PDB file of C-alpha atoms in Angstrom:
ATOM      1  CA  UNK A   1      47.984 138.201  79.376  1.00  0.00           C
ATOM      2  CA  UNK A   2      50.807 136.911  81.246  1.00  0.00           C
ATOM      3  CA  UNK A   3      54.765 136.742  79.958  1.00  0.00           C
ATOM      4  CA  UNK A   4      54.451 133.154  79.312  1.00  0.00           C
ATOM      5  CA  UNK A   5      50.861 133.545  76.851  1.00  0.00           C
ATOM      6  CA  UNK A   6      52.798 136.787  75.081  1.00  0.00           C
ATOM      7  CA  UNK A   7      56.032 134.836  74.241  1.00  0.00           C
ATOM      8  CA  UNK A   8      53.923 132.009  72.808  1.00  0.00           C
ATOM      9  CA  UNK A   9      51.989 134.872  70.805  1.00  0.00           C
ATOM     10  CA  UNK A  10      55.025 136.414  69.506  1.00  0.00           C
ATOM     11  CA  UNK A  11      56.729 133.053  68.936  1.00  0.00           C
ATOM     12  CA  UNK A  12      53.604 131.830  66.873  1.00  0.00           C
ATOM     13  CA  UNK A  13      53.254 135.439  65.166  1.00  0.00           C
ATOM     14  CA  UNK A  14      56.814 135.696  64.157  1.00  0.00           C
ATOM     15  CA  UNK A  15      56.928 132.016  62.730  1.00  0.00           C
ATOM     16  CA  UNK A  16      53.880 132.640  60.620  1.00  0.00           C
ATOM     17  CA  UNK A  17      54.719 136.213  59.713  1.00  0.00           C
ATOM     18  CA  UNK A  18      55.544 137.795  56.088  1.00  0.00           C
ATOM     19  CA  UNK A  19      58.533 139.202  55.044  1.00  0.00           C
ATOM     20  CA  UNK A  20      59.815 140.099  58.484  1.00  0.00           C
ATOM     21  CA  UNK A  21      63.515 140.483  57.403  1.00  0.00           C
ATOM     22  CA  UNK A  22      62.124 143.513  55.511  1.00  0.00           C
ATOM     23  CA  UNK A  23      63.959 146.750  56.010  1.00  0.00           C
ATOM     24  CA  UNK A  24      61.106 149.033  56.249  1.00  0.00           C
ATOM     25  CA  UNK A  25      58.420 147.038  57.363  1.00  0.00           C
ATOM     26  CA  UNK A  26      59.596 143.996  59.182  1.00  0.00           C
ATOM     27  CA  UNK A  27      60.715 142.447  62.402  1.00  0.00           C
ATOM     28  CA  UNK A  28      62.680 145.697  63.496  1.00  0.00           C
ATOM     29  CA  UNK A  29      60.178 148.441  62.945  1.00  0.00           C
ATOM     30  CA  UNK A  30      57.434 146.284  64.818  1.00  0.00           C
ATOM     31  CA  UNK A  31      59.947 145.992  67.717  1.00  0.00           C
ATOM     32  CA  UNK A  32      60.265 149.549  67.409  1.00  0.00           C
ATOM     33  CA  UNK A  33      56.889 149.945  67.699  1.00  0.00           C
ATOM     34  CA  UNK A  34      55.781 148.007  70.172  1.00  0.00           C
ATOM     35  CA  UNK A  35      58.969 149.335  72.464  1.00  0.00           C
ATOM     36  CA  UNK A  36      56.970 153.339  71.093  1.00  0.00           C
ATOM     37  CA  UNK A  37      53.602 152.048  72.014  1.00  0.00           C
ATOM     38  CA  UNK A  38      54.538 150.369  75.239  1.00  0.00           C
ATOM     39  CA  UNK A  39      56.662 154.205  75.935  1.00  0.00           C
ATOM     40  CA  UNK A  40      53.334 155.891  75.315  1.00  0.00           C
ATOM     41  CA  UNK A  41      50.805 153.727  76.524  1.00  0.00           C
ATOM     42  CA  UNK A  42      51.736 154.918  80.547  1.00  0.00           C
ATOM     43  CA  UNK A  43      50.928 158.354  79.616  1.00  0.00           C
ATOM     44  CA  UNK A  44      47.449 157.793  77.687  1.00  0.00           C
ATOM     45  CA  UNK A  45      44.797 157.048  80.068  1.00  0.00           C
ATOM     46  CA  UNK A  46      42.619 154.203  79.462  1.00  0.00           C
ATOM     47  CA  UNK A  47      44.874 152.821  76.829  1.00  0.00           C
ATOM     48  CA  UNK A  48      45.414 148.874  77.239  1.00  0.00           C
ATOM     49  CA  UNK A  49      49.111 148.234  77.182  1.00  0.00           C
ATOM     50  CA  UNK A  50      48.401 144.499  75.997  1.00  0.00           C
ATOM     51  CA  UNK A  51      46.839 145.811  72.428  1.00  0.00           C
ATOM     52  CA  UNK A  52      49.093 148.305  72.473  1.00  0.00           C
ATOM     53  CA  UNK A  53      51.899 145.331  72.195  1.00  0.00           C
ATOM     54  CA  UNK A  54      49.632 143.479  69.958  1.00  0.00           C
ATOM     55  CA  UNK A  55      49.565 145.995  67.623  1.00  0.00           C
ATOM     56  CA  UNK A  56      53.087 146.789  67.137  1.00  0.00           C
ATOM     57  CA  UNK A  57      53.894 143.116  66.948  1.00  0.00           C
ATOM     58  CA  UNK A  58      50.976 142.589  64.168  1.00  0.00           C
ATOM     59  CA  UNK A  59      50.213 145.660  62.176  1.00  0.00           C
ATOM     60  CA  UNK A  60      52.765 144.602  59.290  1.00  0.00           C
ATOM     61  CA  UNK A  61      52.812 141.469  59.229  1.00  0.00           C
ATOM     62  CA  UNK A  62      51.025 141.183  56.240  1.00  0.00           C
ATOM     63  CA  UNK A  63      52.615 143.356  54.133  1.00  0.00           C
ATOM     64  CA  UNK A  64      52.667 141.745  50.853  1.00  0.00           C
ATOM     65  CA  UNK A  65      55.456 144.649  49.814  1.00  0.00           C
ATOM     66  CA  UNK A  66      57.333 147.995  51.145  1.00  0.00           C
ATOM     67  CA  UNK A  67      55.003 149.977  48.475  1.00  0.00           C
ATOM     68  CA  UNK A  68      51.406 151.114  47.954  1.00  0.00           C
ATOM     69  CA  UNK A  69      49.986 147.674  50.078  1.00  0.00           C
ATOM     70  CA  UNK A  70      46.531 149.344  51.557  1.00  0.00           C
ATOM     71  CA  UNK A  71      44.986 146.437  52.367  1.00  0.00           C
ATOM     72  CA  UNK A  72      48.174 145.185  54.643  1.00  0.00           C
ATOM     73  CA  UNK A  73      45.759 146.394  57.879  1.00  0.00           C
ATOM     74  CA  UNK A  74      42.893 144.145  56.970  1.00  0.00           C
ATOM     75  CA  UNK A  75      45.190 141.292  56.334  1.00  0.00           C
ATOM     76  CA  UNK A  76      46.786 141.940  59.467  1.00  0.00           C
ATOM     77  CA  UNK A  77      43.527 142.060  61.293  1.00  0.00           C
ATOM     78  CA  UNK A  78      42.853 138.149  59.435  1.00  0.00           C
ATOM     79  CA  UNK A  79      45.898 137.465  60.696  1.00  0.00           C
ATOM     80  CA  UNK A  80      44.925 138.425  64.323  1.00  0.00           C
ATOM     81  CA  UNK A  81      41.584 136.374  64.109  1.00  0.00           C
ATOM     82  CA  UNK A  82      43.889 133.378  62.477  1.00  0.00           C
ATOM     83  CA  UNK A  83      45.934 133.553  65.773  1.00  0.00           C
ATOM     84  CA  UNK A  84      43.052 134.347  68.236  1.00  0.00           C
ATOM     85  CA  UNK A  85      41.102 131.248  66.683  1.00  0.00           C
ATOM     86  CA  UNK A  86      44.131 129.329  67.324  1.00  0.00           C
ATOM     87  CA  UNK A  87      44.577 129.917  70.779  1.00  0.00           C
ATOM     88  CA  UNK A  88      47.790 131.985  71.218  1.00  0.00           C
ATOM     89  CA  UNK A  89      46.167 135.479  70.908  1.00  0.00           C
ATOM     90  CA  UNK A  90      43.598 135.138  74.042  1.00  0.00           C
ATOM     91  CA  UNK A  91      41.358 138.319  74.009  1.00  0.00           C
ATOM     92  CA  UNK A  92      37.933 138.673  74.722  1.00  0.00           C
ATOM     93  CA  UNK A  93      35.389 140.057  71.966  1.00  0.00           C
ATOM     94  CA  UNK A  94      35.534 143.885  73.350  1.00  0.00           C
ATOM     95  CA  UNK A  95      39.118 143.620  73.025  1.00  0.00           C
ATOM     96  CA  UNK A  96      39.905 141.875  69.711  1.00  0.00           C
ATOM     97  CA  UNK A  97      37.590 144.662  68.216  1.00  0.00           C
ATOM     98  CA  UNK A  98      39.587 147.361  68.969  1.00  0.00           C
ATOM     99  CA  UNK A  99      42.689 145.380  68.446  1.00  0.00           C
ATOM    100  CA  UNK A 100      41.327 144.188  64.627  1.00  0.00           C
ATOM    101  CA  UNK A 101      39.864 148.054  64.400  1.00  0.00           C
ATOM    102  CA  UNK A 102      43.526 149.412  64.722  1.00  0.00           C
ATOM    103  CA  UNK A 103      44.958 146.820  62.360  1.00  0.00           C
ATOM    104  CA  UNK A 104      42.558 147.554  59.801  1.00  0.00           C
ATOM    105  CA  UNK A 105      43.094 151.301  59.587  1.00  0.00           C
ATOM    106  CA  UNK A 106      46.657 152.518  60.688  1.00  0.00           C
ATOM    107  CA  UNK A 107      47.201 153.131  57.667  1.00  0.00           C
ATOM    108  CA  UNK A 108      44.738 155.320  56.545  1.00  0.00           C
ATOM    109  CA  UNK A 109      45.535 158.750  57.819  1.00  0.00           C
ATOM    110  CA  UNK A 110      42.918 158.822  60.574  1.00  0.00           C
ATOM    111  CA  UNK A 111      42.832 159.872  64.072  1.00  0.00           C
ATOM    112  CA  UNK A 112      41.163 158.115  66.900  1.00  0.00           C
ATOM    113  CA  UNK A 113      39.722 159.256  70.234  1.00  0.00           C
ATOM    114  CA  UNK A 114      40.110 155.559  71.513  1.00  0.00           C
ATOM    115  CA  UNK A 115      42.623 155.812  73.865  1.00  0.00           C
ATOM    116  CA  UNK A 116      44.099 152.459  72.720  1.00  0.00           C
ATOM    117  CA  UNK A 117      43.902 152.693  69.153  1.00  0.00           C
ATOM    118  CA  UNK A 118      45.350 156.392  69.488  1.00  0.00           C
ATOM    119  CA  UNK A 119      48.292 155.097  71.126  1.00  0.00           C
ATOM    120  CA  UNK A 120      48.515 152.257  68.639  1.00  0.00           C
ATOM    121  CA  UNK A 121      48.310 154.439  65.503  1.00  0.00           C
ATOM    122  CA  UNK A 122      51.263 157.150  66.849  1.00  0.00           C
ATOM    123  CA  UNK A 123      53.588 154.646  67.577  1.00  0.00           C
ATOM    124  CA  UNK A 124      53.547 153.595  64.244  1.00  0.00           C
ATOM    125  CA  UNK A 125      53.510 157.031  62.741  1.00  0.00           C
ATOM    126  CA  UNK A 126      56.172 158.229  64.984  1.00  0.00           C
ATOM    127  CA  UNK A 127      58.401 155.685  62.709  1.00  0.00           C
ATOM    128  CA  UNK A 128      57.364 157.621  59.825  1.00  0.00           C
ATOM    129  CA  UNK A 129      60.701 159.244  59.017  1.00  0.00           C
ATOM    130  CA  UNK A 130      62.211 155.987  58.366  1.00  0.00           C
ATOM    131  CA  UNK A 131      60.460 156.351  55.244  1.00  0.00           C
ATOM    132  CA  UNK A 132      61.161 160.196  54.855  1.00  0.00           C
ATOM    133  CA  UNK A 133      57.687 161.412  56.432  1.00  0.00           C
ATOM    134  CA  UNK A 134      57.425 163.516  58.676  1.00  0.00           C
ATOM    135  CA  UNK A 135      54.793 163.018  61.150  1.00  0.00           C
ATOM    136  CA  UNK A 136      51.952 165.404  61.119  1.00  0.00           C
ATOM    137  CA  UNK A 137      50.796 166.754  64.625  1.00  0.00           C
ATOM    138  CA  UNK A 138      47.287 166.699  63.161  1.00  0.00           C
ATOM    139  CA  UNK A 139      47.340 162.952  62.323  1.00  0.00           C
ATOM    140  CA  UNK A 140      48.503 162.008  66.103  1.00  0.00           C
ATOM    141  CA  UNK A 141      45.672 160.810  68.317  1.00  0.00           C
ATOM    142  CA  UNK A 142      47.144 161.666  71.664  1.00  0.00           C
ATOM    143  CA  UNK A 143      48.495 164.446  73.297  1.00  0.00           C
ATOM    144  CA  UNK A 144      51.513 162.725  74.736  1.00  0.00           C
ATOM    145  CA  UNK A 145      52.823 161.702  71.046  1.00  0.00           C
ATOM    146  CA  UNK A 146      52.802 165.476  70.256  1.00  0.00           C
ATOM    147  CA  UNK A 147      56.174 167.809  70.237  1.00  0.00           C
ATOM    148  CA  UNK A 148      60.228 166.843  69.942  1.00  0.00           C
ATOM    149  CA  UNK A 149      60.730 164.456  72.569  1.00  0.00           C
ATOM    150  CA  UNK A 150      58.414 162.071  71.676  1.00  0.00           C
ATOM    151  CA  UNK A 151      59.733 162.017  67.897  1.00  0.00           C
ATOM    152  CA  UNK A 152      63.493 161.633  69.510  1.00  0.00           C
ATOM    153  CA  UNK A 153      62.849 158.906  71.465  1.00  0.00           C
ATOM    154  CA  UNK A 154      61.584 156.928  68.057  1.00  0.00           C
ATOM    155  CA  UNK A 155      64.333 157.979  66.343  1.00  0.00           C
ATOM    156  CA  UNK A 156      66.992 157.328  69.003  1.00  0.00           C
ATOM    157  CA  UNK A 157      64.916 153.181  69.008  1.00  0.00           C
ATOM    158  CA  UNK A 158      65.859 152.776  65.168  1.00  0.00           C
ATOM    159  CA  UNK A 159      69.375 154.062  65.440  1.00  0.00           C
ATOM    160  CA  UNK A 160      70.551 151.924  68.104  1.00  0.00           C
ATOM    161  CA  UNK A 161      68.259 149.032  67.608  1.00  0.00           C
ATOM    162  CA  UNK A 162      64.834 148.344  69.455  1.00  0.00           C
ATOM    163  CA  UNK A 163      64.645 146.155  72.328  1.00  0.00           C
ATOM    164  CA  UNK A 164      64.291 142.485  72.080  1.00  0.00           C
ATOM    165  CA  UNK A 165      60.752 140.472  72.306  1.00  0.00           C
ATOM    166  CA  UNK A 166      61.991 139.364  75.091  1.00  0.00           C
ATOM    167  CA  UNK A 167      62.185 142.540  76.996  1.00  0.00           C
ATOM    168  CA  UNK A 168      58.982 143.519  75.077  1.00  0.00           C
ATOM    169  CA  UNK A 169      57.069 140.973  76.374  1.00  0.00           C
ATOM    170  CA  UNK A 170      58.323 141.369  80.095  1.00  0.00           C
ATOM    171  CA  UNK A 171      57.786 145.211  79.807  1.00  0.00           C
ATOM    172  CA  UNK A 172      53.992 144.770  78.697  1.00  0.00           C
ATOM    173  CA  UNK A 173      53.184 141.950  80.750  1.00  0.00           C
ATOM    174  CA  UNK A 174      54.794 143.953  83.694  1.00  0.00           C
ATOM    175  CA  UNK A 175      52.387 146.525  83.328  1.00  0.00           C
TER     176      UNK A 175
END
């Protein structure tokens, strides 16, 4: 997808999105991970650095709370179909099924051998100690989300603010 299709995409996701002004779970920590995922993605082979943005700009979007909320993935994955059906999330079949695949189950403590959805899942969970988790080295798909610096470099997005969808947007379609 091109800058121009993502902005519309993130423009139309944002507008239609729940609770983004959420602390926990909204606007910032997708920026953050998106800007994780789109860190990672280089250094995952195979991993499609579109979905990867995708992902962090969706996955909790339908977060009906900041609690328990386990079917927030499947919603999210509606959500996707809502916006693919619509026009501004243009992906073919083989791609919105691993895109909808990652929405549906980040959230349920699993690892994944896709290289995509692997990438997708550890940037969210390497925002986990925003919530007072620590990430578990077990529970991260790829090798490259593994160790210190990885977990810094979240940390160091939340404390002085992720990038903008702006710079999101030219950063993934630049890839």
């Amino acid at each position: 997808m091109e800058a121009r299709a993502l902005s519309a995409l993130v423009a139309t996701a944002l507008a239609r999105a729940w609770r983004p002004d959420s602390t926990l779970h909204g606007d910032e920590h997708w920026r953050c991970v998106a800007a994780t995922g789109l860190a990672l993605e280089p250094c995952v082979p195979d991993a499609d650095r579109i979905l990867v943005f995708c992902f962090g700009l969706l996955h909790d979007t339908r977060r009906l709370s900041d609690g328990l909320d386990p079917e927030h993935g499947a919603r999210a994955a509606e959500f996707a179909a809502e916006l693919r059906h619509a026009g501004p999330l243009a992906l073919d079949d083989a791609r919105f099924a691993v895109l909808a695949e990652a929405l549906v189950s980040h959230s349920r403590g699993l690892v994944s051998d896709d290289p995509t959805t692997g990438a997708c899942w550890d940037a969210d969970r390497l925002h986990l100690p925003r919530v007072s988790i620590v990430p578990r080295p077990d529970l991260l798909s790829t090798r490259p989300a593994r160790g210190e610096a990885p977990l810094a470099a979240a940390a160091a997005l939340r404390a002085d603010g992720p990038p903008s969808w702006d710079m999101l947007v030219e950063s993934a379609a630049r890839g």
